[in-house]
Tab-separated table of C-alpha atoms in Angstrom:
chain	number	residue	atom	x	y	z
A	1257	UNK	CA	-20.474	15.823	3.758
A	1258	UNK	CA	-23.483	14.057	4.686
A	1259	UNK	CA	-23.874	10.434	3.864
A	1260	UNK	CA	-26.744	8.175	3.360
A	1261	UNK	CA	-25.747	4.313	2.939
A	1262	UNK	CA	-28.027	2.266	0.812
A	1263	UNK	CA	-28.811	-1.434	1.898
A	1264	UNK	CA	-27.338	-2.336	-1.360
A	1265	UNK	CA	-24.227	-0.857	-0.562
A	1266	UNK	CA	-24.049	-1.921	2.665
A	1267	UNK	CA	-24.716	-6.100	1.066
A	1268	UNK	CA	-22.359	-5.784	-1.903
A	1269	UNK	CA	-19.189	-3.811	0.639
A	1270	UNK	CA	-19.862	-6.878	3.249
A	1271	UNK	CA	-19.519	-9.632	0.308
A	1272	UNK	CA	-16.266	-7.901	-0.692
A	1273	UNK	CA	-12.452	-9.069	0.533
A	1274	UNK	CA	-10.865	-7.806	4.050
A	1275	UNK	CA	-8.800	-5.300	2.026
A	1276	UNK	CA	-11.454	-3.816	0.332
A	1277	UNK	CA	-13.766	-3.876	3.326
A	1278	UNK	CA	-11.134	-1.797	5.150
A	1279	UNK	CA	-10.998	0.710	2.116
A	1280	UNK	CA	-14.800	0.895	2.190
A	1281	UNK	CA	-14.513	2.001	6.137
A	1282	UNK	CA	-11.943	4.876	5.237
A	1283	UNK	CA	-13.393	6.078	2.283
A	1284	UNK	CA	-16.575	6.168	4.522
A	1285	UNK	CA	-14.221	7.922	7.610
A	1286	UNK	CA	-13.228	10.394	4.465
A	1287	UNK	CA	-15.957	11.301	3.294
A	1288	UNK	CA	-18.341	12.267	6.453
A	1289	UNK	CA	-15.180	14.333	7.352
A	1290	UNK	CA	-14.762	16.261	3.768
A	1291	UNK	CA	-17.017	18.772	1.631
A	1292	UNK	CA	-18.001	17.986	-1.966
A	1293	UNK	CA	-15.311	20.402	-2.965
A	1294	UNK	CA	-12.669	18.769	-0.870
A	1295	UNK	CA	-13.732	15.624	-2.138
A	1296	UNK	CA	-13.835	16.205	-5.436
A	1297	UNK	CA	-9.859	17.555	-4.650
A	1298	UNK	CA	-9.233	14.862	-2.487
A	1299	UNK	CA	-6.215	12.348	-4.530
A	1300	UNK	CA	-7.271	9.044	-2.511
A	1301	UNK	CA	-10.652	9.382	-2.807
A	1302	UNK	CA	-10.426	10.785	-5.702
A	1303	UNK	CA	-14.542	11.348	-6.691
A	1304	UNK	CA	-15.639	11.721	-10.246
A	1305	UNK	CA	-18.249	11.967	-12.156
A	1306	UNK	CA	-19.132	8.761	-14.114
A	1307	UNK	CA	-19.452	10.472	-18.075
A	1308	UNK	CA	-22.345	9.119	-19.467
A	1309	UNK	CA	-23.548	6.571	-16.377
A	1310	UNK	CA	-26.758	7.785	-14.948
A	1311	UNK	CA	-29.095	5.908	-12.899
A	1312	UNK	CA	-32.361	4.484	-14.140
A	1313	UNK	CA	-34.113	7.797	-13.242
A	1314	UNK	CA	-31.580	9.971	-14.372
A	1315	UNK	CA	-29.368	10.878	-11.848
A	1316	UNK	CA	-25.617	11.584	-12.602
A	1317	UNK	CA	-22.875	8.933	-11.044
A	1318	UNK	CA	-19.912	9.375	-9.136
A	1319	UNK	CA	-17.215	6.345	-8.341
A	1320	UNK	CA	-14.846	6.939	-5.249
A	1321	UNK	CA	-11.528	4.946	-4.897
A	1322	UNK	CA	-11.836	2.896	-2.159
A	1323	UNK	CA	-8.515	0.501	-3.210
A	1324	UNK	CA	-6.450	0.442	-6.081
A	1325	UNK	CA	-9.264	-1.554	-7.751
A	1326	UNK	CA	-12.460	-1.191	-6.098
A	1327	UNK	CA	-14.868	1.778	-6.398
A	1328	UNK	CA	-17.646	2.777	-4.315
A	1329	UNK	CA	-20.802	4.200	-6.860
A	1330	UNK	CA	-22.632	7.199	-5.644
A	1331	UNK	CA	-25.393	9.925	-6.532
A	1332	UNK	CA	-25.283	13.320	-4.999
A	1333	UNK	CA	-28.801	14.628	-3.843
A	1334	UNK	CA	-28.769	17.942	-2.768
A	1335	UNK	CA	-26.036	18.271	0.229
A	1336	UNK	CA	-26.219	14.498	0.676
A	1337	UNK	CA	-23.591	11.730	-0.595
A	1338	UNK	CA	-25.668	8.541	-1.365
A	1339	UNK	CA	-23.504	5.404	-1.649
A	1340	UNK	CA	-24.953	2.825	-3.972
A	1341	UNK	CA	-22.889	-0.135	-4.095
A	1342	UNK	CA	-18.991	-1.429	-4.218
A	1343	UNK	CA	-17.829	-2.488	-7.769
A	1344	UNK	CA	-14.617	-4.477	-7.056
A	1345	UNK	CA	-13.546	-4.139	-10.117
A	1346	UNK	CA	-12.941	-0.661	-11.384
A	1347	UNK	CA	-13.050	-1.205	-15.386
A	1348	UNK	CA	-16.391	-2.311	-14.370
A	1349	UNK	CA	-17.420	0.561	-12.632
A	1350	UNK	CA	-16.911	2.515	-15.884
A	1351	UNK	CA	-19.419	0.866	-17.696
């Protein structure tokens, strides 16, 4: 899938720890390599739609695991994969 990576997500994945820095990189690795469909199958990335969470102008959210904790936040537009930001703490990402 194609990815575009935000300057926000780039800032909040570099302020994160060394473990979740190295998820960010494979979950990156995983999904330039993968289809929406095979992402949306895929169990370690495992990408889902945020019920409810939309951005400001409407969009719909996804998270993606990138540790057992942290989740990347993403919009899909079109054929592209748009990676927001890292939320390190996955209750929060819910919200």
């Amino acid at each position: 899938m194609k990815l575009e990576i935000r300057p926000a997500f780039v800032v909040s994945a570099l302020q994160q720890s060394q473990p979740v820095r190295k998820g960010v990189a494979k979950m990156i690795a995983l999904a330039s390599a993968l289809g929406m469909g095979e992402l949306l199958q895929h169990e370690g990335v495992h990408l889902e739609k945020l019920q409810g969470l939309m951005t400001r102008d409407g969009r719909q959210q996804y998270s993606l695991r990138v540790t057992r904790a942290a989740r990347a936040i993403a919009i899909v537009e079109g054929d592209v994969l748009v990676l927001l930001y890292v939320e390190p703490d996955h209750d929060k990402a819910y919200r």
